[in-house]
């Protein structure tokens, strides 16, 4: 078998970094510590498939970063994303940092009003229930990215969509859709038209 006909694992390519691990690594990166406030939340990833000259495509994850303010009774207020960081799944390295206050993909509000709260109504149950659902969704992100790289059917699509719909913060959804319209239409359907940035 020639190298061109082998899968990345067979050809000796490094294994992708699991999505959950990428999110943990991001907070420890010097780039993150220098540019991002401590009170920041890391949003749900948007996979990007980059064209490859040969073999499997390269997949990156674009992560929105949004402001959070802790509430005295627990939970937090959420503010629109202020930046995105795109990480290479294979190396875990940042590929791009975009300050959304400069590019302005939506109108900049004149006041600093929150757009939502966490936890939201769809996240009912215990903290353990939330963590289990989050762990499952992040594992499904890995499967999705593997499918994108190999250009194969993503078998977990229905479960992925269900979990993403449940865990995605409603107040941030219009911003997520503005940053990754094709991804969100594919997995969540068209927007209902309310709350667009």
PDB file of C-alpha atoms in Angstrom:
ATOM      1  CA  UNK A   1       0.000   0.000   0.000  1.00  0.00           C
ATOM      2  CA  UNK A   2       1.370   3.432  -0.900  1.00  0.00           C
ATOM      3  CA  UNK A   3       1.514   6.278   1.636  1.00  0.00           C
ATOM      4  CA  UNK A   4      -1.055   8.207  -0.419  1.00  0.00           C
ATOM      5  CA  UNK A   5      -3.587   5.355  -0.004  1.00  0.00           C
ATOM      6  CA  UNK A   6      -3.161   5.038   3.783  1.00  0.00           C
ATOM      7  CA  UNK A   7      -5.231   6.711   6.440  1.00  0.00           C
ATOM      8  CA  UNK A   8      -3.438   9.311   8.607  1.00  0.00           C
ATOM      9  CA  UNK A   9      -3.014   6.782  11.445  1.00  0.00           C
ATOM     10  CA  UNK A  10      -1.524   4.207   9.070  1.00  0.00           C
ATOM     11  CA  UNK A  11       0.807   6.776   7.532  1.00  0.00           C
ATOM     12  CA  UNK A  12       2.210   7.641  10.964  1.00  0.00           C
ATOM     13  CA  UNK A  13       0.355  10.946  11.306  1.00  0.00           C
ATOM     14  CA  UNK A  14      -0.179  12.130  14.891  1.00  0.00           C
ATOM     15  CA  UNK A  15      -3.551  11.419  16.476  1.00  0.00           C
ATOM     16  CA  UNK A  16      -5.917  14.352  16.918  1.00  0.00           C
ATOM     17  CA  UNK A  17      -6.152  15.913  20.362  1.00  0.00           C
ATOM     18  CA  UNK A  18      -9.553  15.126  21.940  1.00  0.00           C
ATOM     19  CA  UNK A  19     -11.879  18.125  22.012  1.00  0.00           C
ATOM     20  CA  UNK A  20     -12.202  18.074  25.813  1.00  0.00           C
ATOM     21  CA  UNK A  21      -8.416  18.182  26.138  1.00  0.00           C
ATOM     22  CA  UNK A  22      -8.149  21.038  23.616  1.00  0.00           C
ATOM     23  CA  UNK A  23     -10.532  23.107  25.732  1.00  0.00           C
ATOM     24  CA  UNK A  24      -8.486  22.438  28.863  1.00  0.00           C
ATOM     25  CA  UNK A  25      -5.222  23.276  27.076  1.00  0.00           C
ATOM     26  CA  UNK A  26      -6.625  26.530  25.705  1.00  0.00           C
ATOM     27  CA  UNK A  27      -6.979  28.079  29.167  1.00  0.00           C
ATOM     28  CA  UNK A  28      -3.295  27.325  29.899  1.00  0.00           C
ATOM     29  CA  UNK A  29      -1.939  28.800  26.653  1.00  0.00           C
ATOM     30  CA  UNK A  30       0.097  32.014  26.920  1.00  0.00           C
ATOM     31  CA  UNK A  31      -2.041  33.536  24.146  1.00  0.00           C
ATOM     32  CA  UNK A  32      -5.171  32.931  26.205  1.00  0.00           C
ATOM     33  CA  UNK A  33      -3.662  34.272  29.429  1.00  0.00           C
ATOM     34  CA  UNK A  34      -2.421  37.428  27.680  1.00  0.00           C
ATOM     35  CA  UNK A  35      -5.526  38.292  25.649  1.00  0.00           C
ATOM     36  CA  UNK A  36      -8.536  36.860  27.457  1.00  0.00           C
ATOM     37  CA  UNK A  37     -10.122  38.039  30.726  1.00  0.00           C
ATOM     38  CA  UNK A  38     -10.258  35.500  33.545  1.00  0.00           C
ATOM     39  CA  UNK A  39     -14.059  35.747  33.614  1.00  0.00           C
ATOM     40  CA  UNK A  40     -14.319  34.372  30.106  1.00  0.00           C
ATOM     41  CA  UNK A  41     -16.366  31.431  28.901  1.00  0.00           C
ATOM     42  CA  UNK A  42     -15.303  29.151  26.056  1.00  0.00           C
ATOM     43  CA  UNK A  43     -18.190  28.455  23.709  1.00  0.00           C
ATOM     44  CA  UNK A  44     -19.115  25.334  21.776  1.00  0.00           C
ATOM     45  CA  UNK A  45     -16.642  24.559  18.980  1.00  0.00           C
ATOM     46  CA  UNK A  46     -17.351  24.981  15.288  1.00  0.00           C
ATOM     47  CA  UNK A  47     -15.332  22.476  13.224  1.00  0.00           C
ATOM     48  CA  UNK A  48     -13.630  23.728  10.075  1.00  0.00           C
ATOM     49  CA  UNK A  49     -12.337  21.353   7.419  1.00  0.00           C
ATOM     50  CA  UNK A  50      -9.324  22.694   5.563  1.00  0.00           C
ATOM     51  CA  UNK A  51      -8.545  21.355   2.124  1.00  0.00           C
ATOM     52  CA  UNK A  52      -5.684  18.901   2.030  1.00  0.00           C
ATOM     53  CA  UNK A  53      -3.285  18.408  -0.877  1.00  0.00           C
ATOM     54  CA  UNK A  54      -3.506  14.658  -0.328  1.00  0.00           C
ATOM     55  CA  UNK A  55      -4.875  12.235   2.228  1.00  0.00           C
ATOM     56  CA  UNK A  56      -7.254  13.228   5.003  1.00  0.00           C
ATOM     57  CA  UNK A  57      -8.392  16.810   5.347  1.00  0.00           C
ATOM     58  CA  UNK A  58      -7.126  18.908   8.225  1.00  0.00           C
ATOM     59  CA  UNK A  59      -9.771  19.833  10.804  1.00  0.00           C
ATOM     60  CA  UNK A  60      -9.612  22.806  13.153  1.00  0.00           C
ATOM     61  CA  UNK A  61     -12.006  23.944  15.861  1.00  0.00           C
ATOM     62  CA  UNK A  62     -13.121  27.568  16.075  1.00  0.00           C
ATOM     63  CA  UNK A  63     -14.032  28.462  19.665  1.00  0.00           C
ATOM     64  CA  UNK A  64     -16.007  31.589  20.556  1.00  0.00           C
ATOM     65  CA  UNK A  65     -14.909  33.379  23.729  1.00  0.00           C
ATOM     66  CA  UNK A  66     -17.601  35.239  25.628  1.00  0.00           C
ATOM     67  CA  UNK A  67     -17.805  37.341  28.753  1.00  0.00           C
ATOM     68  CA  UNK A  68     -19.289  36.041  31.991  1.00  0.00           C
ATOM     69  CA  UNK A  69     -20.205  37.714  35.263  1.00  0.00           C
ATOM     70  CA  UNK A  70     -20.835  35.523  38.295  1.00  0.00           C
ATOM     71  CA  UNK A  71     -24.165  35.986  40.065  1.00  0.00           C
ATOM     72  CA  UNK A  72     -24.265  36.098  43.852  1.00  0.00           C
ATOM     73  CA  UNK A  73     -26.899  33.345  44.019  1.00  0.00           C
ATOM     74  CA  UNK A  74     -24.980  31.039  41.691  1.00  0.00           C
ATOM     75  CA  UNK A  75     -24.740  30.830  37.945  1.00  0.00           C
ATOM     76  CA  UNK A  76     -23.529  33.596  35.661  1.00  0.00           C
ATOM     77  CA  UNK A  77     -24.684  36.263  33.254  1.00  0.00           C
ATOM     78  CA  UNK A  78     -23.437  35.780  29.691  1.00  0.00           C
ATOM     79  CA  UNK A  79     -22.275  38.472  27.278  1.00  0.00           C
ATOM     80  CA  UNK A  80     -21.758  38.324  23.489  1.00  0.00           C
ATOM     81  CA  UNK A  81     -18.568  36.717  22.176  1.00  0.00           C
ATOM     82  CA  UNK A  82     -15.657  39.142  21.996  1.00  0.00           C
ATOM     83  CA  UNK A  83     -13.167  36.889  20.176  1.00  0.00           C
ATOM     84  CA  UNK A  84     -12.622  33.511  18.557  1.00  0.00           C
ATOM     85  CA  UNK A  85      -9.633  31.195  18.765  1.00  0.00           C
ATOM     86  CA  UNK A  86      -9.130  28.489  16.153  1.00  0.00           C
ATOM     87  CA  UNK A  87      -7.120  25.446  17.219  1.00  0.00           C
ATOM     88  CA  UNK A  88      -5.555  22.745  15.059  1.00  0.00           C
ATOM     89  CA  UNK A  89      -6.934  19.386  16.233  1.00  0.00           C
ATOM     90  CA  UNK A  90      -3.745  17.508  15.413  1.00  0.00           C
ATOM     91  CA  UNK A  91      -1.242  19.759  17.147  1.00  0.00           C
ATOM     92  CA  UNK A  92      -3.483  21.659  19.564  1.00  0.00           C
ATOM     93  CA  UNK A  93      -1.788  24.866  18.433  1.00  0.00           C
ATOM     94  CA  UNK A  94      -3.694  28.112  17.878  1.00  0.00           C
ATOM     95  CA  UNK A  95      -4.127  28.834  14.177  1.00  0.00           C
ATOM     96  CA  UNK A  96      -5.974  32.134  14.505  1.00  0.00           C
ATOM     97  CA  UNK A  97      -7.136  34.656  17.098  1.00  0.00           C
ATOM     98  CA  UNK A  98      -9.833  37.097  15.960  1.00  0.00           C
ATOM     99  CA  UNK A  99     -10.883  40.056  18.102  1.00  0.00           C
ATOM    100  CA  UNK A 100     -14.587  40.441  17.285  1.00  0.00           C
ATOM    101  CA  UNK A 101     -14.595  43.956  18.680  1.00  0.00           C
ATOM    102  CA  UNK A 102     -12.443  44.907  15.703  1.00  0.00           C
ATOM    103  CA  UNK A 103     -14.130  42.897  12.954  1.00  0.00           C
ATOM    104  CA  UNK A 104     -17.621  43.703  14.311  1.00  0.00           C
ATOM    105  CA  UNK A 105     -19.709  40.857  12.828  1.00  0.00           C
ATOM    106  CA  UNK A 106     -22.740  42.336  14.623  1.00  0.00           C
ATOM    107  CA  UNK A 107     -23.706  45.732  15.967  1.00  0.00           C
ATOM    108  CA  UNK A 108     -21.694  46.751  18.996  1.00  0.00           C
ATOM    109  CA  UNK A 109     -24.096  47.423  21.884  1.00  0.00           C
ATOM    110  CA  UNK A 110     -23.935  50.807  23.553  1.00  0.00           C
ATOM    111  CA  UNK A 111     -24.401  49.221  26.966  1.00  0.00           C
ATOM    112  CA  UNK A 112     -22.998  46.114  28.581  1.00  0.00           C
ATOM    113  CA  UNK A 113     -26.239  44.201  29.038  1.00  0.00           C
ATOM    114  CA  UNK A 114     -26.098  40.412  29.404  1.00  0.00           C
ATOM    115  CA  UNK A 115     -27.643  38.311  26.620  1.00  0.00           C
ATOM    116  CA  UNK A 116     -28.431  35.298  28.786  1.00  0.00           C
ATOM    117  CA  UNK A 117     -27.694  33.339  31.917  1.00  0.00           C
ATOM    118  CA  UNK A 118     -26.114  30.034  32.786  1.00  0.00           C
ATOM    119  CA  UNK A 119     -27.443  27.576  33.685  1.00  0.00           C
ATOM    120  CA  UNK A 120     -30.370  28.005  31.308  1.00  0.00           C
ATOM    121  CA  UNK A 121     -33.735  26.232  31.514  1.00  0.00           C
ATOM    122  CA  UNK A 122     -32.814  23.353  29.176  1.00  0.00           C
ATOM    123  CA  UNK A 123     -29.960  22.379  31.496  1.00  0.00           C
ATOM    124  CA  UNK A 124     -32.059  20.861  34.213  1.00  0.00           C
ATOM    125  CA  UNK A 125     -30.917  18.230  36.650  1.00  0.00           C
ATOM    126  CA  UNK A 126     -27.763  18.049  38.699  1.00  0.00           C
ATOM    127  CA  UNK A 127     -24.294  19.337  37.991  1.00  0.00           C
ATOM    128  CA  UNK A 128     -23.341  15.703  37.407  1.00  0.00           C
ATOM    129  CA  UNK A 129     -26.063  15.389  34.745  1.00  0.00           C
ATOM    130  CA  UNK A 130     -24.728  18.483  32.969  1.00  0.00           C
ATOM    131  CA  UNK A 131     -21.142  17.247  33.112  1.00  0.00           C
ATOM    132  CA  UNK A 132     -22.142  13.830  31.736  1.00  0.00           C
ATOM    133  CA  UNK A 133     -24.033  15.442  28.828  1.00  0.00           C
ATOM    134  CA  UNK A 134     -21.108  17.806  28.157  1.00  0.00           C
ATOM    135  CA  UNK A 135     -18.625  14.906  28.171  1.00  0.00           C
ATOM    136  CA  UNK A 136     -20.823  12.981  25.730  1.00  0.00           C
ATOM    137  CA  UNK A 137     -21.193  15.989  23.414  1.00  0.00           C
ATOM    138  CA  UNK A 138     -17.440  16.651  23.385  1.00  0.00           C
ATOM    139  CA  UNK A 139     -16.813  12.968  22.517  1.00  0.00           C
ATOM    140  CA  UNK A 140     -19.319  13.325  19.662  1.00  0.00           C
ATOM    141  CA  UNK A 141     -17.376  16.390  18.481  1.00  0.00           C
ATOM    142  CA  UNK A 142     -14.362  14.067  18.167  1.00  0.00           C
ATOM    143  CA  UNK A 143     -16.394  11.637  16.054  1.00  0.00           C
ATOM    144  CA  UNK A 144     -17.724  14.503  13.920  1.00  0.00           C
ATOM    145  CA  UNK A 145     -14.232  15.862  13.310  1.00  0.00           C
ATOM    146  CA  UNK A 146     -12.924  12.393  12.436  1.00  0.00           C
ATOM    147  CA  UNK A 147     -15.767  12.043   9.923  1.00  0.00           C
ATOM    148  CA  UNK A 148     -14.984  15.455   8.440  1.00  0.00           C
ATOM    149  CA  UNK A 149     -11.307  14.562   8.082  1.00  0.00           C
ATOM    150  CA  UNK A 150     -12.072  11.204   6.463  1.00  0.00           C
ATOM    151  CA  UNK A 151     -15.015  12.581   4.448  1.00  0.00           C
ATOM    152  CA  UNK A 152     -17.326   9.887   5.809  1.00  0.00           C
ATOM    153  CA  UNK A 153     -20.882   9.976   7.165  1.00  0.00           C
ATOM    154  CA  UNK A 154     -21.215  11.148  10.767  1.00  0.00           C
ATOM    155  CA  UNK A 155     -23.317   8.426  12.376  1.00  0.00           C
ATOM    156  CA  UNK A 156     -23.914  10.329  15.632  1.00  0.00           C
ATOM    157  CA  UNK A 157     -25.637  13.291  13.972  1.00  0.00           C
ATOM    158  CA  UNK A 158     -29.030  12.945  15.703  1.00  0.00           C
ATOM    159  CA  UNK A 159     -27.599  12.531  19.198  1.00  0.00           C
ATOM    160  CA  UNK A 160     -25.089  15.339  18.543  1.00  0.00           C
ATOM    161  CA  UNK A 161     -27.913  17.675  17.449  1.00  0.00           C
ATOM    162  CA  UNK A 162     -30.027  16.772  20.498  1.00  0.00           C
ATOM    163  CA  UNK A 163     -27.192  17.432  22.944  1.00  0.00           C
ATOM    164  CA  UNK A 164     -26.057  20.605  21.205  1.00  0.00           C
ATOM    165  CA  UNK A 165     -29.625  21.961  21.257  1.00  0.00           C
ATOM    166  CA  UNK A 166     -29.920  21.189  24.969  1.00  0.00           C
ATOM    167  CA  UNK A 167     -26.533  22.495  26.100  1.00  0.00           C
ATOM    168  CA  UNK A 168     -26.128  25.523  23.828  1.00  0.00           C
ATOM    169  CA  UNK A 169     -26.805  28.744  25.704  1.00  0.00           C
ATOM    170  CA  UNK A 170     -29.982  30.274  24.165  1.00  0.00           C
ATOM    171  CA  UNK A 171     -28.801  33.875  24.580  1.00  0.00           C
ATOM    172  CA  UNK A 172     -25.592  33.095  22.698  1.00  0.00           C
ATOM    173  CA  UNK A 173     -27.206  31.104  19.875  1.00  0.00           C
ATOM    174  CA  UNK A 174     -27.644  34.084  17.497  1.00  0.00           C
ATOM    175  CA  UNK A 175     -23.950  34.899  17.920  1.00  0.00           C
ATOM    176  CA  UNK A 176     -22.907  31.291  17.357  1.00  0.00           C
ATOM    177  CA  UNK A 177     -25.047  31.254  14.201  1.00  0.00           C
ATOM    178  CA  UNK A 178     -23.410  34.467  12.965  1.00  0.00           C
ATOM    179  CA  UNK A 179     -19.958  32.904  13.459  1.00  0.00           C
ATOM    180  CA  UNK A 180     -20.771  29.475  11.985  1.00  0.00           C
ATOM    181  CA  UNK A 181     -23.990  29.714   9.960  1.00  0.00           C
ATOM    182  CA  UNK A 182     -23.588  26.515   7.926  1.00  0.00           C
ATOM    183  CA  UNK A 183     -22.643  24.423  10.956  1.00  0.00           C
ATOM    184  CA  UNK A 184     -25.624  25.565  13.015  1.00  0.00           C
ATOM    185  CA  UNK A 185     -28.166  25.278  10.191  1.00  0.00           C
ATOM    186  CA  UNK A 186     -26.917  21.738   9.519  1.00  0.00           C
ATOM    187  CA  UNK A 187     -27.195  20.576  13.139  1.00  0.00           C
ATOM    188  CA  UNK A 188     -29.940  22.790  14.585  1.00  0.00           C
ATOM    189  CA  UNK A 189     -31.955  23.811  11.530  1.00  0.00           C
ATOM    190  CA  UNK A 190     -32.778  27.366  10.485  1.00  0.00           C
ATOM    191  CA  UNK A 191     -32.879  30.099  13.112  1.00  0.00           C
ATOM    192  CA  UNK A 192     -36.278  31.099  14.415  1.00  0.00           C
ATOM    193  CA  UNK A 193     -35.489  34.739  13.693  1.00  0.00           C
ATOM    194  CA  UNK A 194     -35.552  35.937  17.302  1.00  0.00           C
ATOM    195  CA  UNK A 195     -32.629  37.543  19.041  1.00  0.00           C
ATOM    196  CA  UNK A 196     -30.377  37.999  16.005  1.00  0.00           C
ATOM    197  CA  UNK A 197     -27.330  40.105  16.749  1.00  0.00           C
TER     198      UNK A 197
END
